[in-house]
JSON list of C-alpha atoms and ligand atoms in Angstrom, two decimals:
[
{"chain": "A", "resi": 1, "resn": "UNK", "atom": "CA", "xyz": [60.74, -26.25, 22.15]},
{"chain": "A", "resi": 2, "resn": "UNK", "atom": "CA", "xyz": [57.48, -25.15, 23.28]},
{"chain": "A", "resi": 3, "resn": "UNK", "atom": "CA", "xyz": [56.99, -26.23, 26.84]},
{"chain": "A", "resi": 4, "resn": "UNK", "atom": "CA", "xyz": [57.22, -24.20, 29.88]},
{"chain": "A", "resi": 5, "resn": "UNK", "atom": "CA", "xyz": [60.45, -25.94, 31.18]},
{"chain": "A", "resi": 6, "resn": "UNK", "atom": "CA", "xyz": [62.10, -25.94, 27.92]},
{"chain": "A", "resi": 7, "resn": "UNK", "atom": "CA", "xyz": [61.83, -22.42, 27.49]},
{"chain": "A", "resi": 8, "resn": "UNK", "atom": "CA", "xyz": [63.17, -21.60, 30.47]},
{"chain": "A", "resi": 9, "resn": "UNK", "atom": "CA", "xyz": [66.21, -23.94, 29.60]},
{"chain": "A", "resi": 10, "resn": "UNK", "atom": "CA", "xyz": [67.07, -22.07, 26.58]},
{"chain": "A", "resi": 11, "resn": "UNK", "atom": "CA", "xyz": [66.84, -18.89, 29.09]},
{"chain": "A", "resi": 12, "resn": "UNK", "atom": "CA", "xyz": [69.06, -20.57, 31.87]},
{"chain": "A", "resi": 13, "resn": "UNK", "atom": "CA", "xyz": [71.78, -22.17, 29.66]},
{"chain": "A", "resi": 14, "resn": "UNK", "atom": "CA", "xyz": [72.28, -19.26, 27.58]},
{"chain": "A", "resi": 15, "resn": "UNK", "atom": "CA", "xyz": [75.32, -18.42, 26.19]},
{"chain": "A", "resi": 16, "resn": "UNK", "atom": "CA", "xyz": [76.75, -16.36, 28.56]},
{"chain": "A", "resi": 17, "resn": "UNK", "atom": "CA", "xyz": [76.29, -19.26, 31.11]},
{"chain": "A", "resi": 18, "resn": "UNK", "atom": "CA", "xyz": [78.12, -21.90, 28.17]},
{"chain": "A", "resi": 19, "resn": "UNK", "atom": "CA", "xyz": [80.89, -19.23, 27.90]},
{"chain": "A", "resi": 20, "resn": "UNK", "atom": "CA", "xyz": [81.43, -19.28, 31.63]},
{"chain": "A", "resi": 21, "resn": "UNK", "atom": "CA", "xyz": [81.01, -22.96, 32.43]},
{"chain": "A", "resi": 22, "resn": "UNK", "atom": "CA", "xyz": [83.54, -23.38, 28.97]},
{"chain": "A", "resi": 23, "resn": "UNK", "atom": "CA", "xyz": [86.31, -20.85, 30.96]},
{"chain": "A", "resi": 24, "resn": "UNK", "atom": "CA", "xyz": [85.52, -23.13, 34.25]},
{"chain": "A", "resi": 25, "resn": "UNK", "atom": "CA", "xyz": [85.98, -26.28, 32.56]},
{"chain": "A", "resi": 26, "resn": "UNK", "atom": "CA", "xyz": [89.32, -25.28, 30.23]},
{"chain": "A", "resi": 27, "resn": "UNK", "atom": "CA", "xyz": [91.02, -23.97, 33.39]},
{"chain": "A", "resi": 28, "resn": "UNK", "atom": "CA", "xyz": [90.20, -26.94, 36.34]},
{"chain": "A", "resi": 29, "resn": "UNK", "atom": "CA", "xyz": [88.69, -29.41, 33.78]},
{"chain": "A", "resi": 30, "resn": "UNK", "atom": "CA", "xyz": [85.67, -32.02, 34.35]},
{"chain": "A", "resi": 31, "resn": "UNK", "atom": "CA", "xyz": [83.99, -31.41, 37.87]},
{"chain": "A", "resi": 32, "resn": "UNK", "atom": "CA", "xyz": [84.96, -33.54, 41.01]},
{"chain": "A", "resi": 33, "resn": "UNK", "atom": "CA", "xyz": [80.86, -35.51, 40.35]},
{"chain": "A", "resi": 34, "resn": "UNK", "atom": "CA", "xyz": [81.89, -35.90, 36.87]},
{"chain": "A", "resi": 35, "resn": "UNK", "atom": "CA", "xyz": [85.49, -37.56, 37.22]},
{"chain": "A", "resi": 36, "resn": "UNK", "atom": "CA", "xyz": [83.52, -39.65, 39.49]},
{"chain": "A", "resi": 37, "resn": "UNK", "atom": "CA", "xyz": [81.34, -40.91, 36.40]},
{"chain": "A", "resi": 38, "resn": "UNK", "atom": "CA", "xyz": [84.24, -41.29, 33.92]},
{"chain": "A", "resi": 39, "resn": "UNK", "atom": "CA", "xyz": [86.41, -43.32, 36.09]},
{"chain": "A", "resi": 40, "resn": "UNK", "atom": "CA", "xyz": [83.59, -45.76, 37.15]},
{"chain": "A", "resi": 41, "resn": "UNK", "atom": "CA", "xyz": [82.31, -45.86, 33.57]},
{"chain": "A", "resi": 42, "resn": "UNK", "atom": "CA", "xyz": [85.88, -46.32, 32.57]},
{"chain": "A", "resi": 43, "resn": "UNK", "atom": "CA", "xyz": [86.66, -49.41, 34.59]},
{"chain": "A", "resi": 44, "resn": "UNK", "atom": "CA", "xyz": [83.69, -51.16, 32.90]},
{"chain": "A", "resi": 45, "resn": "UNK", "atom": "CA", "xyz": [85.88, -50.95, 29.87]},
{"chain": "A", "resi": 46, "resn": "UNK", "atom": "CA", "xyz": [84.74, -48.58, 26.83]},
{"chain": "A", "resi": 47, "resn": "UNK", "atom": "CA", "xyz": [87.29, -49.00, 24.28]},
{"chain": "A", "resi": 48, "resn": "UNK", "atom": "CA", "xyz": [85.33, -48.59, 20.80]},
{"chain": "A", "resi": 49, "resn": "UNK", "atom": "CA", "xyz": [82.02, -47.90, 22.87]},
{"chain": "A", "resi": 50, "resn": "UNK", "atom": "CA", "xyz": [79.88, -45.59, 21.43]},
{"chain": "A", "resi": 51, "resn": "UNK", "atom": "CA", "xyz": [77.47, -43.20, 24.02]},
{"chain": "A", "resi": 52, "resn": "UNK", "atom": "CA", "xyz": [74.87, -41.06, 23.85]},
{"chain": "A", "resi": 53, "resn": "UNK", "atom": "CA", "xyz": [75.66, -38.05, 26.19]},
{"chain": "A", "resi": 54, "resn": "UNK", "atom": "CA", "xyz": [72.26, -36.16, 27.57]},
{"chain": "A", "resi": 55, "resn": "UNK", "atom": "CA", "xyz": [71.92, -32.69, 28.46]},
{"chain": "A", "resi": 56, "resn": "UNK", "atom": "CA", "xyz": [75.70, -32.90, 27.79]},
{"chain": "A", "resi": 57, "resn": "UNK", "atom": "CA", "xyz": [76.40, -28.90, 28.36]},
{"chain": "A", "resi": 58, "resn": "UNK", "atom": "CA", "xyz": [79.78, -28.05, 26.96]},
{"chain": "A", "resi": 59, "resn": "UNK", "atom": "CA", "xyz": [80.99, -31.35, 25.88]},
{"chain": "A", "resi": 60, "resn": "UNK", "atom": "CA", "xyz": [82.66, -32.39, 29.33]},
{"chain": "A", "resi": 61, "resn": "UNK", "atom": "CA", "xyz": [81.52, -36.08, 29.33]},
{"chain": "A", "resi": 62, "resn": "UNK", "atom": "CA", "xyz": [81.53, -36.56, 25.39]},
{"chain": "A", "resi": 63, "resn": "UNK", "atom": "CA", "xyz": [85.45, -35.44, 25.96]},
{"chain": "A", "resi": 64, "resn": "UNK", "atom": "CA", "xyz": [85.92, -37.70, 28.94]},
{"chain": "A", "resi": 65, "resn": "UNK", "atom": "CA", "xyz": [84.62, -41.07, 27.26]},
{"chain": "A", "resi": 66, "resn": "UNK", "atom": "CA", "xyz": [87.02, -40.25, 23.59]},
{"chain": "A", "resi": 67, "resn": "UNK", "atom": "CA", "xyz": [89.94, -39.77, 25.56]},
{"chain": "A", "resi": 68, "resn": "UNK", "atom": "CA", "xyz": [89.14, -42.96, 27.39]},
{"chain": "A", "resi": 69, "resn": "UNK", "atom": "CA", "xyz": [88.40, -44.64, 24.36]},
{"chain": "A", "resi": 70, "resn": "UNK", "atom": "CA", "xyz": [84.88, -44.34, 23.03]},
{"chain": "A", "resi": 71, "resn": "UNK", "atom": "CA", "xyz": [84.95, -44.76, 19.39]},
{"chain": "A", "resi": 72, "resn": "UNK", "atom": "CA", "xyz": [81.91, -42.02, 18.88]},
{"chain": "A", "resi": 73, "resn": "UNK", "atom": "CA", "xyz": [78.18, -40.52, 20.13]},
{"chain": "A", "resi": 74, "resn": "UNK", "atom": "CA", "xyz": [76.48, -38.51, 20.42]},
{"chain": "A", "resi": 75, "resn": "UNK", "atom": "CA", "xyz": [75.00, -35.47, 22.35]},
{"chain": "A", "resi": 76, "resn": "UNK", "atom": "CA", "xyz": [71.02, -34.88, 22.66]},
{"chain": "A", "resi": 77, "resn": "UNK", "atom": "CA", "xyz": [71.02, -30.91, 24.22]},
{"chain": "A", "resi": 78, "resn": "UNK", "atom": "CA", "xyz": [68.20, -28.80, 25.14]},
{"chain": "A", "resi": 79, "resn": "UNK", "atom": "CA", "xyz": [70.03, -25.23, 24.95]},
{"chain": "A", "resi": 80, "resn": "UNK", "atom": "CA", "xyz": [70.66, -24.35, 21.42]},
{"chain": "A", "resi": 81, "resn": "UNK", "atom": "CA", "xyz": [73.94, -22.16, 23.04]},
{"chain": "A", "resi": 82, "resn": "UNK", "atom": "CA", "xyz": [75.52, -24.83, 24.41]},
{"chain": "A", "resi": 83, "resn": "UNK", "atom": "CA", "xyz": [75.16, -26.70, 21.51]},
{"chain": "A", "resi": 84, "resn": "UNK", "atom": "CA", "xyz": [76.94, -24.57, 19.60]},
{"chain": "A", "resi": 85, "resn": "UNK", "atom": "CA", "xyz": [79.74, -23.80, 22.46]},
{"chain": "A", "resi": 86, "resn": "UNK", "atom": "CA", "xyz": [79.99, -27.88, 22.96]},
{"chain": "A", "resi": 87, "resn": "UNK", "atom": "CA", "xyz": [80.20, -27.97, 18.80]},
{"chain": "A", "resi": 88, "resn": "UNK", "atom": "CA", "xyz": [83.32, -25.68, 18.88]},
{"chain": "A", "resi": 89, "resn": "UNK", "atom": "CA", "xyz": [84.86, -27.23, 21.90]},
{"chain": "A", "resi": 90, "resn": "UNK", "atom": "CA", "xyz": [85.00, -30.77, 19.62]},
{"chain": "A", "resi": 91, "resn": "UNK", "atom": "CA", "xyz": [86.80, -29.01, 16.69]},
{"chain": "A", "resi": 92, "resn": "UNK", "atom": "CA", "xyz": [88.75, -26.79, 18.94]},
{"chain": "A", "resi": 93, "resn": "UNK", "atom": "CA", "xyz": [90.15, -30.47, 20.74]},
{"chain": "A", "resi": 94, "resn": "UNK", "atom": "CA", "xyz": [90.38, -32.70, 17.57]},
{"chain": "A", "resi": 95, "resn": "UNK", "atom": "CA", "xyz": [87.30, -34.76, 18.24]},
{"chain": "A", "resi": 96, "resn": "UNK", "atom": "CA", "xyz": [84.50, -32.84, 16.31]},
{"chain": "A", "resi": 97, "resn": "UNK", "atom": "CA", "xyz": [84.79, -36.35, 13.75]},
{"chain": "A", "resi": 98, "resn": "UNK", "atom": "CA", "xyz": [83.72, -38.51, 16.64]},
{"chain": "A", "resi": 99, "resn": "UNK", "atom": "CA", "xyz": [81.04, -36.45, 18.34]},
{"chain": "A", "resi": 100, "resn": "UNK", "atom": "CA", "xyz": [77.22, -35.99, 16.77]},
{"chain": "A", "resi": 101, "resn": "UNK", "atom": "CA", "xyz": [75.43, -33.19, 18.36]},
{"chain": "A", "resi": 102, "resn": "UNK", "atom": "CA", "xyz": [71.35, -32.56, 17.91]},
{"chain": "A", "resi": 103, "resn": "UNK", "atom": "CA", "xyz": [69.59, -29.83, 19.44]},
{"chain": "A", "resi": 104, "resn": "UNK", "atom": "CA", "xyz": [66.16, -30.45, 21.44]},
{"chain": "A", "resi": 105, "resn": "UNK", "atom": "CA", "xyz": [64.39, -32.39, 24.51]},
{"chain": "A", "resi": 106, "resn": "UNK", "atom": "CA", "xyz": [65.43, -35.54, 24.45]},
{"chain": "A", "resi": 107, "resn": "UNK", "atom": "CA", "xyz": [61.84, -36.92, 25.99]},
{"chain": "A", "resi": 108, "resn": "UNK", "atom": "CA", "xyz": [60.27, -35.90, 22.72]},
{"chain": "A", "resi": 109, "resn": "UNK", "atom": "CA", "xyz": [62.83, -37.44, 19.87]},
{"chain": "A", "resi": 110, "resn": "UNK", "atom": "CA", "xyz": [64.12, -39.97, 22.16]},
{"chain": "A", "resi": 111, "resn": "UNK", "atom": "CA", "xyz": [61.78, -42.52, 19.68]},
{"chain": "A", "resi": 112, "resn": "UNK", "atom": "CA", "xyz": [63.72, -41.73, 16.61]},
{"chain": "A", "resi": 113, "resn": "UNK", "atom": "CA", "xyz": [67.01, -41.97, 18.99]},
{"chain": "A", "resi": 114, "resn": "UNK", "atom": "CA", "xyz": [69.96, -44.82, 18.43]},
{"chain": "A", "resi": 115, "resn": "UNK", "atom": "CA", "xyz": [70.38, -46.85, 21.33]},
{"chain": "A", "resi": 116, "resn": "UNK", "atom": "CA", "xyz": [74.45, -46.64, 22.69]},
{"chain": "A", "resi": 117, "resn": "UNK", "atom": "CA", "xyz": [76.56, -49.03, 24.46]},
{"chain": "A", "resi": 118, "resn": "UNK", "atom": "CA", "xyz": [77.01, -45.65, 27.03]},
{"chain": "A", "resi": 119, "resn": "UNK", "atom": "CA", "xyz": [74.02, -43.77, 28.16]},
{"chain": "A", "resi": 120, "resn": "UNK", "atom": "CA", "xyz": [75.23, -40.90, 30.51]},
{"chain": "A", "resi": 121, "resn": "UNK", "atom": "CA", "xyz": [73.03, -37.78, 32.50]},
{"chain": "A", "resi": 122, "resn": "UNK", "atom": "CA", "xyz": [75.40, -35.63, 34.67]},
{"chain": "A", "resi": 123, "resn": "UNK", "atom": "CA", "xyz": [73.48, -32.94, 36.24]},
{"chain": "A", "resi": 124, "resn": "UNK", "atom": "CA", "xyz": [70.30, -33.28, 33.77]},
{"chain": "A", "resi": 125, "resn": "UNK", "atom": "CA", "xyz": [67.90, -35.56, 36.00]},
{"chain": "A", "resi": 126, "resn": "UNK", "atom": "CA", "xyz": [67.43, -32.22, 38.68]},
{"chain": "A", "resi": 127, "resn": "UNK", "atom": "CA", "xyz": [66.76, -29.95, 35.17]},
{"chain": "A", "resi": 128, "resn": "UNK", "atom": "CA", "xyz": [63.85, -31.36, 34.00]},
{"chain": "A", "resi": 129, "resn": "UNK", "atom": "CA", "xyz": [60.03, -32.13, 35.59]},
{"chain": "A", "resi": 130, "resn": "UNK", "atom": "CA", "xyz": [58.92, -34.92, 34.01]},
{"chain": "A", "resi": 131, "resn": "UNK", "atom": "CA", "xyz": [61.65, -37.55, 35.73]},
{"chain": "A", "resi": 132, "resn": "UNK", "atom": "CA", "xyz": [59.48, -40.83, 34.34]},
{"chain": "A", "resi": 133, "resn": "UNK", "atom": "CA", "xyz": [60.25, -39.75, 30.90]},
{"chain": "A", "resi": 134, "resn": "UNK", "atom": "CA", "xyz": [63.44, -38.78, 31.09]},
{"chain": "A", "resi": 135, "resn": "UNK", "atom": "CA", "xyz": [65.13, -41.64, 32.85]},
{"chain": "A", "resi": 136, "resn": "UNK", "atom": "CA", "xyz": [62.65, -43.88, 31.41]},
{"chain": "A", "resi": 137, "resn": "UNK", "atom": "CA", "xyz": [63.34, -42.90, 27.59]},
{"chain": "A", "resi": 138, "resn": "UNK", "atom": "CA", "xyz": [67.29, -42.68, 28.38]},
{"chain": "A", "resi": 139, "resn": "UNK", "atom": "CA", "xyz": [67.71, -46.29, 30.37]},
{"chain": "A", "resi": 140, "resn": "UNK", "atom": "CA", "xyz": [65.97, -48.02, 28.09]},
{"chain": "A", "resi": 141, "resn": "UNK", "atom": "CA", "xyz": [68.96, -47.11, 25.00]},
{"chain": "A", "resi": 142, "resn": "UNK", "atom": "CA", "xyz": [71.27, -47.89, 27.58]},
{"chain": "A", "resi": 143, "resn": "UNK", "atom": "CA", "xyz": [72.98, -51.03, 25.79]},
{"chain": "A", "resi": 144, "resn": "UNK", "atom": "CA", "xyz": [75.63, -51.83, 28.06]},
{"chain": "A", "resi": 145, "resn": "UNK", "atom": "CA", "xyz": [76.06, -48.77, 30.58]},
{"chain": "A", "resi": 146, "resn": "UNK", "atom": "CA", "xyz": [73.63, -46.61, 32.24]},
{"chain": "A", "resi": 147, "resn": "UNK", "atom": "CA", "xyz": [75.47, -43.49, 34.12]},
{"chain": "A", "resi": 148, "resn": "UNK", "atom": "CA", "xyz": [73.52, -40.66, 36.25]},
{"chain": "A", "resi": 149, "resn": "UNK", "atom": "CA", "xyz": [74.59, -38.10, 38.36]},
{"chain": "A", "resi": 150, "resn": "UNK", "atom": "CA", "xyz": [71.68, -36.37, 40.42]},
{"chain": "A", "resi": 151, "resn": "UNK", "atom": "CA", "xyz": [70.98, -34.54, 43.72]},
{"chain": "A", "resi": 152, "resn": "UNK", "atom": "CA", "xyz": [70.55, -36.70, 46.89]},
{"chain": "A", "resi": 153, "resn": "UNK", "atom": "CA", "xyz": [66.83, -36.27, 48.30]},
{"chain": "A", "resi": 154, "resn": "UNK", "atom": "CA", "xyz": [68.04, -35.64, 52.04]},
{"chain": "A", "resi": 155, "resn": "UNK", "atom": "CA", "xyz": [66.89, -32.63, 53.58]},
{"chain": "A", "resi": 156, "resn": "UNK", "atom": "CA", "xyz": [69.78, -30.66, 53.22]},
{"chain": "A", "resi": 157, "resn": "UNK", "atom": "CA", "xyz": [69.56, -30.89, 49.97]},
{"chain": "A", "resi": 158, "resn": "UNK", "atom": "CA", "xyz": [65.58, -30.00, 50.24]},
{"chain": "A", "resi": 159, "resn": "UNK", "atom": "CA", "xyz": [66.35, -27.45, 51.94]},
{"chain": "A", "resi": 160, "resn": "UNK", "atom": "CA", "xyz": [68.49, -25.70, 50.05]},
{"chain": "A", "resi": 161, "resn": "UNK", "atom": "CA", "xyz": [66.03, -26.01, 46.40]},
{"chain": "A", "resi": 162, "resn": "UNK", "atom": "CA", "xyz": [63.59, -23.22, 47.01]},
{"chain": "A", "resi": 163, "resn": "UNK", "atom": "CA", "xyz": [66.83, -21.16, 47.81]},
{"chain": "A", "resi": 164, "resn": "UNK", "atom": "CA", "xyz": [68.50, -22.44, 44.12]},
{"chain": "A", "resi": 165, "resn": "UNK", "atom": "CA", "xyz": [65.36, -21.74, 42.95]},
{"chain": "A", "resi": 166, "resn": "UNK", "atom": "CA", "xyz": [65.02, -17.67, 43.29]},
{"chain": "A", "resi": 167, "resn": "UNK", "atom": "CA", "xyz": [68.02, -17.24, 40.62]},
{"chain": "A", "resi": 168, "resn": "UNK", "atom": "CA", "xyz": [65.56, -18.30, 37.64]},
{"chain": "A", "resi": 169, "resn": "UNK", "atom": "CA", "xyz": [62.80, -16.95, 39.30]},
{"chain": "A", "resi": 170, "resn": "UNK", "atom": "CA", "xyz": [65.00, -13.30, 39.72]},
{"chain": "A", "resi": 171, "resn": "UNK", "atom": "CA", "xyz": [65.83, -13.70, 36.12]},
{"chain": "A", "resi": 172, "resn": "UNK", "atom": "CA", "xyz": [62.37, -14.05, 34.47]},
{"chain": "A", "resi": 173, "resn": "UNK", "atom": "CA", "xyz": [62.81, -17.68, 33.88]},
{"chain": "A", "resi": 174, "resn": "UNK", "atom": "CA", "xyz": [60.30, -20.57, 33.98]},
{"chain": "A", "resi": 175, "resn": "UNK", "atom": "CA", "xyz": [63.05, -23.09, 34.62]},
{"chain": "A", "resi": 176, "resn": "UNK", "atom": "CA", "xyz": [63.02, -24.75, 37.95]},
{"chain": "A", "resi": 177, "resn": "UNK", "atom": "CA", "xyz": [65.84, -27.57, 39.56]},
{"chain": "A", "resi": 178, "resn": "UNK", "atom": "CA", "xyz": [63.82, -30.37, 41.17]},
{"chain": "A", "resi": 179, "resn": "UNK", "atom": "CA", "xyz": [65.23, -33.25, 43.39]},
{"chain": "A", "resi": 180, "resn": "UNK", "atom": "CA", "xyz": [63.38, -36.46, 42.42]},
{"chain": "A", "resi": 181, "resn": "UNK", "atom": "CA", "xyz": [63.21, -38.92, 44.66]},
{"chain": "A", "resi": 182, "resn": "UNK", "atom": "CA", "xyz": [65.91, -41.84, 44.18]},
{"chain": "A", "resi": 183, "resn": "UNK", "atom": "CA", "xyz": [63.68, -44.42, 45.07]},
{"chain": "A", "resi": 184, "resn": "UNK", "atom": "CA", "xyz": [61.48, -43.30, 42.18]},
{"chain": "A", "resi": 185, "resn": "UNK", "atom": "CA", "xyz": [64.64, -42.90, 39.93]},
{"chain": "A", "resi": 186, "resn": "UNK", "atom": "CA", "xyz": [66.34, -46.27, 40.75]},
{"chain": "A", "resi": 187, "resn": "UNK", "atom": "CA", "xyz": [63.08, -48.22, 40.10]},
{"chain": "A", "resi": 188, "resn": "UNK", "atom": "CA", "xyz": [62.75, -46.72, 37.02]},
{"chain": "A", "resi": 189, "resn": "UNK", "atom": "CA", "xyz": [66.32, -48.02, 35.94]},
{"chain": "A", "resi": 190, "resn": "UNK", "atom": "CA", "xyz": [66.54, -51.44, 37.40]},
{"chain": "A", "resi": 191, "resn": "UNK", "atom": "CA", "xyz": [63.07, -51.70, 35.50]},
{"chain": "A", "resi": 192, "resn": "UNK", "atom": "CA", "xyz": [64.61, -51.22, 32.30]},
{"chain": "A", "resi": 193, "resn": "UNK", "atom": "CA", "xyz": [66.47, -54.53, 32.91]},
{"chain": "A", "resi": 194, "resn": "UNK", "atom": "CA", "xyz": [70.10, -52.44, 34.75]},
{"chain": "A", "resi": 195, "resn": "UNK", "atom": "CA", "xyz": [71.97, -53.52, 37.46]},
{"chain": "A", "resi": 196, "resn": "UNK", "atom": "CA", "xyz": [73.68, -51.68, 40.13]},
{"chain": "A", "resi": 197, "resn": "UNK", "atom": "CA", "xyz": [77.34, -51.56, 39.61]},
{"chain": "A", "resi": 198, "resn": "UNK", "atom": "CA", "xyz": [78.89, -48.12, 41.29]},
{"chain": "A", "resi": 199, "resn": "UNK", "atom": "CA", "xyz": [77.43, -45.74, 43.46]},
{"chain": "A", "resi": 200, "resn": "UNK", "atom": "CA", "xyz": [78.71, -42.75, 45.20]},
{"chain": "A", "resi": 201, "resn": "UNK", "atom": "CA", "xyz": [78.13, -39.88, 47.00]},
{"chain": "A", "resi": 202, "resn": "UNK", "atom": "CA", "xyz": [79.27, -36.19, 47.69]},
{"chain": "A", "resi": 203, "resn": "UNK", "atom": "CA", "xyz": [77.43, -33.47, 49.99]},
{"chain": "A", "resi": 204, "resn": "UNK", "atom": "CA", "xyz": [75.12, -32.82, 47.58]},
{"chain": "A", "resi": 205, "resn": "UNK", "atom": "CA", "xyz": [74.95, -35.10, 44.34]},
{"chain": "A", "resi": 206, "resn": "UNK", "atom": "CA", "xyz": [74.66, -38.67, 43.75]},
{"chain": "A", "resi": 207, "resn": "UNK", "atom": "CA", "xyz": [76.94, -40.30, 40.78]},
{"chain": "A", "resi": 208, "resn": "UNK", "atom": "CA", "xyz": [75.66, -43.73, 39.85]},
{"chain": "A", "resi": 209, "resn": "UNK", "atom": "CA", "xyz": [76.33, -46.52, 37.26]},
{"chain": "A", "resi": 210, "resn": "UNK", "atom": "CA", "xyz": [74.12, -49.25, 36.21]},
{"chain": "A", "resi": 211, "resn": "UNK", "atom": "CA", "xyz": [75.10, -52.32, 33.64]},
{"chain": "A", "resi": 212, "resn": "UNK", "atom": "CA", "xyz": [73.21, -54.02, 31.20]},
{"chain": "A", "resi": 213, "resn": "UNK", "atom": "CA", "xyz": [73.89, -57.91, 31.43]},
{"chain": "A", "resi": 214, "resn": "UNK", "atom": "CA", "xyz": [75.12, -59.56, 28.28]},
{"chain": "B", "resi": 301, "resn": "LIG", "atom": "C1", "xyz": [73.10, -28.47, 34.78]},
{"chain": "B", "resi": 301, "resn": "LIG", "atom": "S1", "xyz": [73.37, -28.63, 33.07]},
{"chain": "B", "resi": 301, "resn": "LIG", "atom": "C2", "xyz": [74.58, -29.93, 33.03]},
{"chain": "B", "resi": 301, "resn": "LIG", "atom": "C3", "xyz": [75.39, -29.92, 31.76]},
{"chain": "B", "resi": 301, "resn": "LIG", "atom": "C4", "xyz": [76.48, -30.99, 31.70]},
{"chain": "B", "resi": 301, "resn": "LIG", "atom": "N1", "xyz": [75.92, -32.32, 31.65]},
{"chain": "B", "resi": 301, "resn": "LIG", "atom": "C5", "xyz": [77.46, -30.83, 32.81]},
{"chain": "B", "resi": 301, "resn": "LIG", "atom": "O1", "xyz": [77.35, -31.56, 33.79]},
{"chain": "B", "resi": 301, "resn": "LIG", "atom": "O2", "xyz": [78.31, -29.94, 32.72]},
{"chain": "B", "resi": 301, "resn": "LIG", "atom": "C6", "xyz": [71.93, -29.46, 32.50]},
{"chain": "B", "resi": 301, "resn": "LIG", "atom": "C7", "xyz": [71.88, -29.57, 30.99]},
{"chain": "B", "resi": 301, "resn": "LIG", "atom": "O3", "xyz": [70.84, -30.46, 30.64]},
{"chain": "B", "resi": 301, "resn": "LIG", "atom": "C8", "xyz": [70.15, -29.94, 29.52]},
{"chain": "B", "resi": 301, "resn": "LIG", "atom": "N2", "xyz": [68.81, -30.53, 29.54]},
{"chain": "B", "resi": 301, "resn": "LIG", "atom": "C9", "xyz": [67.89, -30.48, 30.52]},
{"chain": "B", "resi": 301, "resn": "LIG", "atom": "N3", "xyz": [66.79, -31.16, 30.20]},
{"chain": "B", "resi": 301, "resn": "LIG", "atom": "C10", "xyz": [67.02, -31.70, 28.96]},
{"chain": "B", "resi": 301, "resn": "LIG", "atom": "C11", "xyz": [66.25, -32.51, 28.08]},
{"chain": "B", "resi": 301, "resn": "LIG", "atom": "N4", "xyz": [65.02, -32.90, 28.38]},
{"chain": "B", "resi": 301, "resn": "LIG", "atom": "N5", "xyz": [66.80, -32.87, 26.89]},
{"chain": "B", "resi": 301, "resn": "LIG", "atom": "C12", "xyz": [68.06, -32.47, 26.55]},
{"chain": "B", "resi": 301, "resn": "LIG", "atom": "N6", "xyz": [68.83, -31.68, 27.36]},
{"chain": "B", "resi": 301, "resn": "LIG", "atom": "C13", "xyz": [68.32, -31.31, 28.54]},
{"chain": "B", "resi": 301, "resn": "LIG", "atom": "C14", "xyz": [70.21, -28.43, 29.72]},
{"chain": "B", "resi": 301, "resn": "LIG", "atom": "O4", "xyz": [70.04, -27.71, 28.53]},
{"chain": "B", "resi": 301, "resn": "LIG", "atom": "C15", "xyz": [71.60, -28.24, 30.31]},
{"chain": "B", "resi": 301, "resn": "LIG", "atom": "O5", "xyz": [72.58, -28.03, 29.34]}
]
C-alpha cells in the first residue's frame, strides 16, 4: 500500500498490537461497542447472510455474525499482521471454511469487491482520512445491512484526539485517528439508499445500523 496513511497502518496494527488485542479478545471476548453491533445486527435476522467485515482486526465481528448465523464473508484488512492473526483465529475456532480474508485498502479494490447482505466497520471509520470513500465505497455493497461503529464528534471526544494522537506520532508512524463528522457520515449512508434502524451511544463511540429496504 503506498499511501501515507496506509503505511502507517501496517506500522500501527503490527503484530505485536494483533497478538495483544488476540490475548484481550480470547480472555473478555468482543468489546462492550461491538456486542452492541452484533446484537442489533442480529435482531434484523442473519441466518444464511453473508457479510463483508472491514478493517475487521482479529476476526471479532466475522466470529460474531457465524455464530449468529451468517452462512460466510468476508474480511477486506489493511494490516497484513492482522490478517494473518485473524486467518489463524478462523482455523483455530472451526470457521476458517466460512471466512475469506484479502489483504489491502478497501477504498482502492472496493470496485472489484462482492456486494454482502452485511456490511460492517467497527472502529475503522476514525482509521482512515479519506471518510467519503470509505463509507461511500462500503454503503453502497451494503445489500441488506449497513453497520458502523465510530467516535462521537462532541468535544470531549475532540478533545481528547490530538492527545490519542502523540502514540503514532512517538512511534515514528504516519497514521493518525480522525473523528469525522456524523452529519457528514450519515448523509453519506442514507444517500446510498439506507435507513436508520439502531443507534446507540457510549462515552466515546457511536454504534449504528442502517437497512436496505427490500
Ligand atoms: C481500530 S482497528 C479495529 C479492528 C476491528 N474492527 C476491531 O474493532 O477490533 C482498525 C482496523 O481497520 C483497518 N483499516 C483501516 N483503514 C482501512 C482500509 N481503508 N481498508 C481496510 N482496512 C482498514 C486497520 O488495519 C485496523 O485493523
Amino acid at each position: 500500500m503506498g499511501c501515507c496513511q496506509c503505511q502507517g497502518i501496517e506500522k500501527m496494527f503490527d503484530k505485536k498490537t494483533a497478538l495483544k488485542e488476540l490475548k484481550r479478545y480470547r480472555k473478555k471476548g468482543p468489546q462492550k461497542t461491538t456486542r452492541m453491533l452484533l446484537d442489533a445486527i442480529r435482531k434484523n435476522g442473519i441466518k444464511g447472510s453473508d457479510f463483508l467485515d472491514i478493517g475487521g482486526g482479529i476476526g471479532a465481528i466475522q466470529k460474531g455474525l457465524i455464530k449468529e448465523g451468517a452462512a460466510n464473508g468476508m474480511n477486506i484488512e489493511a494490516s497484513k499482521a492482522y490478517v494473518e492473526i485473524a486467518k489463524e483465529e478462523a482455523h483455530d475456532n472451526g470457521i476458517a471454511e466460512k471466512v475469506k480474508f484479502r489483504q489491502g485498502d478497501f477504498t482502492t479494490i472496493a470496485s472489484d469487491s462482492d456486494s454482502a447482505d452485511i456490511v460492517t466497520l467497527d472502529k475503522v471509520i476514525c482509521c482512515y482520512d479519506d471518510m467519503s470513500a470509505l463509507v461511500g465505497l462500503s454503503s453502497g455493497l451494503a445489500r441488506k445491512i449497513y453497520g458502523v461503529i465510530y467516535p462521537r464528534d462532541v468535544w470531549w471526544v475532540k478533545i481528547a484526539l490530538p492527545i490519542l494522537n502523540l502514540y503514532p506520532r512517538i512511534r515514528g508512524s504516519s497514521f493518525r485517528a480522525f473523528i469525522h463528522p456524523t452529519k457528514k457520515v450519515e448523509e453519506i449512508i442514507l444517500g446510498n439508499g439506507l435507513k436508520p434502524y439502531y443507534y446507540a451511544t457510549t462515552f466515546v463511540w457511536q454504534v449504528a445500523v442502517f437497512t436496505r429496504d427490500g
